[in-house]
Amino acid sequence: MSKVLLLGVSLLLCCALAHGLVCRVCKFQVGALCFHSRSPCTAERQQVCETTKAYIGKVPLFSKYGCSRTRETCNMTEQKDTVFEVSYNRTCCETDLCNAAGPTRAAGLPLLSGLGALLGWWLLK
């Protein structure tokens, strides 16, 4: 009975991973260094993961990324600062942790799946 209960709990834990779209969050990044990082956000309905990169000409200034507020601004380049001619390039994606560079937390999912399969095999043995 305890093996069946343990298997059930393991399955519930794996199913709990199947939630909404998860996006990386950094409010201010220069190069590869994020100076204002936060925990990943979970996108709400109709939201996607967004990366915004600021440039002067072709020279990158900074980046920021997180859950988008709206899909309408995806894959657009805007020029908001006319004094320094800073342009903002927004790109969007729709898979977990797909926005911006950085260590992916999704890499642990295959390991967790493998351990779950091994546990299931051991329990049913």
XYZ file of C-alpha atoms in Angstrom:
125
model
C 0.000 0.000 0.000
C 2.803 2.425 0.867
C 4.460 1.838 -2.526
C 1.217 2.724 -4.319
C 0.855 5.856 -2.176
C 4.453 6.882 -2.899
C 3.919 6.321 -6.623
C 0.745 8.438 -6.496
C 2.538 11.285 -4.720
C 5.355 11.112 -7.293
C 2.854 11.370 -10.138
C 1.149 14.336 -8.488
C 4.484 16.117 -8.120
C 5.253 15.579 -11.797
C 1.786 16.833 -12.779
C 2.262 19.937 -10.632
C 5.057 20.952 -13.002
C 2.534 21.324 -15.835
C 1.380 24.861 -15.079
C 1.368 28.136 -17.024
C 4.141 29.592 -19.137
C 7.164 30.517 -16.989
C 9.391 33.432 -18.028
C 12.770 34.642 -16.788
C 12.740 38.065 -15.121
C 15.496 40.667 -15.052
C 14.693 44.359 -14.832
C 18.153 45.599 -15.911
C 20.920 43.595 -17.605
C 24.170 44.859 -19.138
C 26.069 42.276 -21.142
C 25.661 38.978 -19.299
C 25.195 40.590 -15.857
C 21.693 41.021 -14.479
C 21.641 43.795 -11.893
C 17.997 43.472 -10.875
C 16.906 39.842 -11.105
C 13.691 38.414 -9.721
C 12.113 34.993 -9.501
C 10.593 33.753 -12.768
C 7.071 34.996 -13.460
C 4.130 32.906 -14.614
C 2.415 34.439 -17.621
C -1.298 34.993 -17.347
C -3.765 34.256 -20.121
C -2.779 35.935 -23.409
C 0.700 36.819 -22.074
C 4.013 35.577 -23.452
C 7.656 35.829 -22.416
C 9.274 39.052 -23.593
C 12.828 40.309 -24.074
C 13.483 44.019 -24.615
C 16.907 45.177 -25.800
C 17.907 48.845 -25.951
C 20.381 50.067 -28.582
C 22.005 53.286 -29.719
C 22.454 52.568 -33.392
C 23.768 48.994 -33.364
C 25.486 49.296 -29.977
C 23.623 47.360 -27.250
C 22.959 49.319 -24.040
C 20.907 47.090 -21.780
C 18.241 44.385 -21.769
C 15.253 43.522 -19.647
C 12.971 40.532 -19.723
C 9.896 39.056 -18.079
C 6.209 38.378 -18.737
C 4.769 40.701 -21.379
C 1.877 42.987 -20.601
C 0.475 42.677 -24.097
C 1.105 40.689 -27.282
C 0.701 43.779 -29.469
C 4.228 45.012 -28.673
C 5.879 41.718 -29.611
C 8.497 41.640 -32.355
C 8.577 45.423 -32.710
C 11.328 48.021 -32.703
C 10.418 51.416 -31.283
C 12.407 54.607 -31.012
C 11.265 56.399 -27.873
C 14.284 58.570 -27.102
C 14.903 61.139 -29.847
C 17.798 62.891 -28.048
C 20.106 59.856 -27.905
C 18.236 57.896 -30.592
C 17.741 54.874 -28.361
C 15.690 52.125 -29.977
C 13.957 49.310 -28.117
C 13.663 45.927 -29.804
C 11.017 43.624 -28.287
C 10.872 39.914 -29.035
C 8.494 37.342 -27.592
C 8.452 33.571 -27.210
C 6.032 30.982 -25.868
C 8.011 28.199 -24.175
C 9.142 27.995 -20.557
C 12.187 30.155 -19.766
C 12.696 30.957 -23.444
C 13.388 34.660 -22.998
C 16.932 35.984 -22.617
C 20.118 34.096 -22.001
C 20.940 32.376 -18.784
C 20.942 29.036 -17.073
C 17.827 27.141 -17.909
C 15.856 25.688 -15.069
C 14.054 23.404 -17.502
C 17.216 21.306 -17.708
C 16.184 19.665 -14.432
C 12.961 18.349 -15.964
C 14.581 15.417 -17.839
C 16.445 14.501 -14.651
C 13.219 14.637 -12.644
C 11.420 12.549 -15.269
C 14.210 9.968 -15.253
C 14.182 9.760 -11.470
C 10.391 9.420 -11.509
C 10.598 6.561 -14.019
C 13.297 4.872 -11.947
C 11.192 5.246 -8.796
C 8.149 3.835 -10.604
C 10.163 0.859 -11.863
C 11.542 0.225 -8.355
C 8.083 0.449 -6.761
C 6.503 -1.933 -9.256
C 9.381 -4.408 -9.079
